[in-house]
mmCIF file of C-alpha atoms and ligand atoms in Angstrom:
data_model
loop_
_atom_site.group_PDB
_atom_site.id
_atom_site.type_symbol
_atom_site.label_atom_id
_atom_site.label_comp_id
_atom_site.label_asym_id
_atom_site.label_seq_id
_atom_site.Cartn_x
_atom_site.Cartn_y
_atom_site.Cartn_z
ATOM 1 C CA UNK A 10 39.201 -59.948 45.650
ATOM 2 C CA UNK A 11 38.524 -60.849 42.308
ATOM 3 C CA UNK A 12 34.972 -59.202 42.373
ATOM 4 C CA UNK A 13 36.070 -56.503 44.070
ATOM 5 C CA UNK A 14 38.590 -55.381 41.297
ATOM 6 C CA UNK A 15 35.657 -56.450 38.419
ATOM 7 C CA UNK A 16 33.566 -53.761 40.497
ATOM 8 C CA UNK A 17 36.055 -51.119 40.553
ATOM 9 C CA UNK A 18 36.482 -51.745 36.857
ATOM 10 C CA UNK A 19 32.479 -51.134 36.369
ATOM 11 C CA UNK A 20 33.028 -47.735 38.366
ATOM 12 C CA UNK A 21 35.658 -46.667 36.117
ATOM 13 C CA UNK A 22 33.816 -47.349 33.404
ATOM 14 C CA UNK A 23 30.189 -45.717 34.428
ATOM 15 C CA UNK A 24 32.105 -43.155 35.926
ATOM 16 C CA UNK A 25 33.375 -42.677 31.617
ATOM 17 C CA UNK A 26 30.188 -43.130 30.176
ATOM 18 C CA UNK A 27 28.282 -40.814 32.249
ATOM 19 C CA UNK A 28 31.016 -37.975 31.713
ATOM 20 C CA UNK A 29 30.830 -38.588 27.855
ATOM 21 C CA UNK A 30 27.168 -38.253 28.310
ATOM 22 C CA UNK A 31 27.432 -34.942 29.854
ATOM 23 C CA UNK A 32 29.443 -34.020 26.584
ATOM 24 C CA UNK A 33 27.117 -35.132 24.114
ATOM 25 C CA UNK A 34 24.159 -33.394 26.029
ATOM 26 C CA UNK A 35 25.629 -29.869 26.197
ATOM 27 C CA UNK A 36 26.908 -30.551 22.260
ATOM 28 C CA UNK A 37 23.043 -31.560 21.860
ATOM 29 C CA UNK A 38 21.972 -28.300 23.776
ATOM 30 C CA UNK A 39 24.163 -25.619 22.320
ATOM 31 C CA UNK A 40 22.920 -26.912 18.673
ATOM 32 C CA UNK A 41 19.416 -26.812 20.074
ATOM 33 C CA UNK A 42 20.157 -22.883 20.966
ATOM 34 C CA UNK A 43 21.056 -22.334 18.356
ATOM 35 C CA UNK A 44 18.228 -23.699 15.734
ATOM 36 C CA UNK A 45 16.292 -21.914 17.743
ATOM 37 C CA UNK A 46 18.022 -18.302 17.789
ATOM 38 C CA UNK A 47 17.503 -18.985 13.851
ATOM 39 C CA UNK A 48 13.980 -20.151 13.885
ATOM 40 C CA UNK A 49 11.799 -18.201 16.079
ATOM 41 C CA UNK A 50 9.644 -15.821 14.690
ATOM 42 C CA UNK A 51 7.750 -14.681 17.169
ATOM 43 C CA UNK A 52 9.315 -11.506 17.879
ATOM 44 C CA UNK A 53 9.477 -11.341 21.547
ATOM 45 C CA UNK A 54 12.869 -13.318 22.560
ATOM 46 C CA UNK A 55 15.468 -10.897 23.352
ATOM 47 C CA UNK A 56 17.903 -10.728 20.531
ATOM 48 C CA UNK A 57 15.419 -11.681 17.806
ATOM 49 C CA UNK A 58 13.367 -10.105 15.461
ATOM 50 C CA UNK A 59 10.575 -11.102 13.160
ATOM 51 C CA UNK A 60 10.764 -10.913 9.739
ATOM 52 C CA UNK A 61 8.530 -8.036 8.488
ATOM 53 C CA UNK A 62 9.484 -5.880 11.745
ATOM 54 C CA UNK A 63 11.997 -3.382 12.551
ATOM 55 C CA UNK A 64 13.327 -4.185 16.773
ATOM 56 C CA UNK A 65 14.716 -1.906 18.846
ATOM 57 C CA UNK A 66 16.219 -2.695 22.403
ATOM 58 C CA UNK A 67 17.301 -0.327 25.278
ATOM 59 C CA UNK A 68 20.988 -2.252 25.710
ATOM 60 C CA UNK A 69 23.746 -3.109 23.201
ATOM 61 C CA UNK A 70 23.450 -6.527 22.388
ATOM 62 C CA UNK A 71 19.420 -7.075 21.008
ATOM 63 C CA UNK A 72 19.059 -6.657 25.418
ATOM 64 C CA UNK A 73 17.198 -5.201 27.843
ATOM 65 C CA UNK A 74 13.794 -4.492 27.078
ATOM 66 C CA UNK A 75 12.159 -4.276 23.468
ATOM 67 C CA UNK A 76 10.910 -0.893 23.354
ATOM 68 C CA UNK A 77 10.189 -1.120 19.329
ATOM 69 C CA UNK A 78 8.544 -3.763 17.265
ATOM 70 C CA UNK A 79 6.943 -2.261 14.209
ATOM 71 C CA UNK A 80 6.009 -4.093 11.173
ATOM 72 C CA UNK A 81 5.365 -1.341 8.116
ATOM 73 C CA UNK A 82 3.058 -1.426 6.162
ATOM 74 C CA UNK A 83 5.025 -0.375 3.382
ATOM 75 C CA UNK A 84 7.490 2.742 2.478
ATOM 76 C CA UNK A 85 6.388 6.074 3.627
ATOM 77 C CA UNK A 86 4.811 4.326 6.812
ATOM 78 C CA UNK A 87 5.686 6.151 10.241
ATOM 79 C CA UNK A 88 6.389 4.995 13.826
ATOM 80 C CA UNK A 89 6.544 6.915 17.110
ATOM 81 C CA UNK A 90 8.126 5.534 19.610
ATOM 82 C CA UNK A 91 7.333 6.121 22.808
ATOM 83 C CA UNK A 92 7.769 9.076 24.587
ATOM 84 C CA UNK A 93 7.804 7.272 28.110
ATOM 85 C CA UNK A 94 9.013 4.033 26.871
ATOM 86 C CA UNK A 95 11.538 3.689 24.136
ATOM 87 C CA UNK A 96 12.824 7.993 23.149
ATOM 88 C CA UNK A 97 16.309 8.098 23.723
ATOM 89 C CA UNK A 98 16.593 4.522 25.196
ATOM 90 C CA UNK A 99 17.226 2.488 22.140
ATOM 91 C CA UNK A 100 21.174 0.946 21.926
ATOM 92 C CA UNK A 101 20.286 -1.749 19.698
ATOM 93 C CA UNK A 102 17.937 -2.698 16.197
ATOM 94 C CA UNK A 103 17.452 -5.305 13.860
ATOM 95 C CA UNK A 104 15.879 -4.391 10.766
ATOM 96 C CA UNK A 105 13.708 -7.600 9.095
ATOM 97 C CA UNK A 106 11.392 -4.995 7.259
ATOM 98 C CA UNK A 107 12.161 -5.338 3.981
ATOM 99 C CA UNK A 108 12.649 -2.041 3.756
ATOM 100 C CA UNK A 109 15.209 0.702 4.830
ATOM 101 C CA UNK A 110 13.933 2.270 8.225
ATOM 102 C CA UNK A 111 15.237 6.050 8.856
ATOM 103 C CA UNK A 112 15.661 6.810 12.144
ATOM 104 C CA UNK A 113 14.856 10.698 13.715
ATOM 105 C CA UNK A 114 16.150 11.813 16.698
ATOM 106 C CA UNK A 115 13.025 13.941 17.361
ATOM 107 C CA UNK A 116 9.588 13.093 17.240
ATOM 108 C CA UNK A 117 7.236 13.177 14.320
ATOM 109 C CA UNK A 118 10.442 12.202 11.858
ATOM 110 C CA UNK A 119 12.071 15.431 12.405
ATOM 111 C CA UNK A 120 15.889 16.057 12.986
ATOM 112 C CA UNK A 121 18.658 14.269 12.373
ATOM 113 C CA UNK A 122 18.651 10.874 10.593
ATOM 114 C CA UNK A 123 20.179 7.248 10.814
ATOM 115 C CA UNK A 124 19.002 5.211 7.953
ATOM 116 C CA UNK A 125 19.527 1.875 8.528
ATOM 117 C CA UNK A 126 19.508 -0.899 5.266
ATOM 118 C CA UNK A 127 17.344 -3.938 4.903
ATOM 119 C CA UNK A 128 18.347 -7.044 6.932
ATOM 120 C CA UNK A 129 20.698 -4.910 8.739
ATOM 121 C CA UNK A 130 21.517 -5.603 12.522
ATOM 122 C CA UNK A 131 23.387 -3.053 14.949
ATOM 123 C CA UNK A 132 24.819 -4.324 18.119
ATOM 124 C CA UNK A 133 25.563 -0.771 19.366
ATOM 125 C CA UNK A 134 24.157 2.284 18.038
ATOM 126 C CA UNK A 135 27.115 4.160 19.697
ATOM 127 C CA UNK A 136 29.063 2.959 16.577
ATOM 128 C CA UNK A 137 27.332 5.640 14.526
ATOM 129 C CA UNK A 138 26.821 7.933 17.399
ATOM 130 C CA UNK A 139 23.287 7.081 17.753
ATOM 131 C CA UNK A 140 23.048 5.636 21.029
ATOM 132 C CA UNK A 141 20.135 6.618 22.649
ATOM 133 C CA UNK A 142 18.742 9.259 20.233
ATOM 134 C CA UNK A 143 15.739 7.304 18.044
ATOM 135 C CA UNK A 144 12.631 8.712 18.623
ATOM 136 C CA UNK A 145 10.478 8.205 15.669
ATOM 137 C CA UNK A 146 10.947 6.369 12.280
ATOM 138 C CA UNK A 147 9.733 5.876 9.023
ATOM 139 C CA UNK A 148 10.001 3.461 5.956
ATOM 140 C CA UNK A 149 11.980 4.104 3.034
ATOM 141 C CA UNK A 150 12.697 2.325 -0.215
ATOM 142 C CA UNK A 151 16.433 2.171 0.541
ATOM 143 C CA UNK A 152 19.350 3.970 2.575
HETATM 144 CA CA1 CA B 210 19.961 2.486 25.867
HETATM 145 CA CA1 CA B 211 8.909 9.440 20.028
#
């Protein structure tokens, strides 16, 4: 009997430890996630963005698929972006450039303009009523 309780006891308490383990690993994970969301600069990930490059996505949210990754070469530089892949698609940017990026909503940096700062990042190009009208781009010293 006396065993028996001792072993119910050990239950109890492995039963504790492992749940307090599954707290510290997800604390463990979320801070992991996070370093890395920081960190990567490869350019690819959805929701990140190399410094040096201007990233545009088709969804709100840095989602979706990537339709722009330019790195300019400096201001006056211009970027088409693709007819078939990425004109009138793109909801969301992040602008690493160092520089200010206008964007056209016609080809060849024609028509009307967003210009969108240094180090900027727009969840939602809807905000400024620019949801799915970038087509082309170019670099600028500032907005
Ligand atoms: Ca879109
Ligand atoms: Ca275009």
């Amino acid at each position: 009997m006396g065993s028996e309780k001792i072993n119910t006891m050990k239950r109890r308490l492995v039963s504790g430890a492992a749940m307090a383990g599954v707290a510290v690993v997800a604390g463990l994970a979320l801070t992991a996630g996070s370093a890395q969301a920081e960190t990567t600069d490869v350019g690819v990930m959805a929701g990140t963005c190399a410094s040096g490059y201007v990233c545009g996505w088709e969804d709100d949210g840095y989602g979706g698929d990537k339709w722009m990754t330019w790195n300019p070469s400096g201001v006056g530089d211009t970027y088409e972006i693709d007819g078939w892949d990425g004109d009138n698609e793109i909801t969301s940017v992040i602008n690493n450039s160092g520089h200010g990026i206008k964007f056209y909503d016609q080809d060849g940096q024609a028509g009307s303009t967003l210009c969108v700062g240094d180090g900027v990042r727009i969840n939602n190009l809807q905000t400024y009523a620019w949801n799915d009208r970038a087509e082309s781009a170019k670099a600028v010293s500032s907005c």
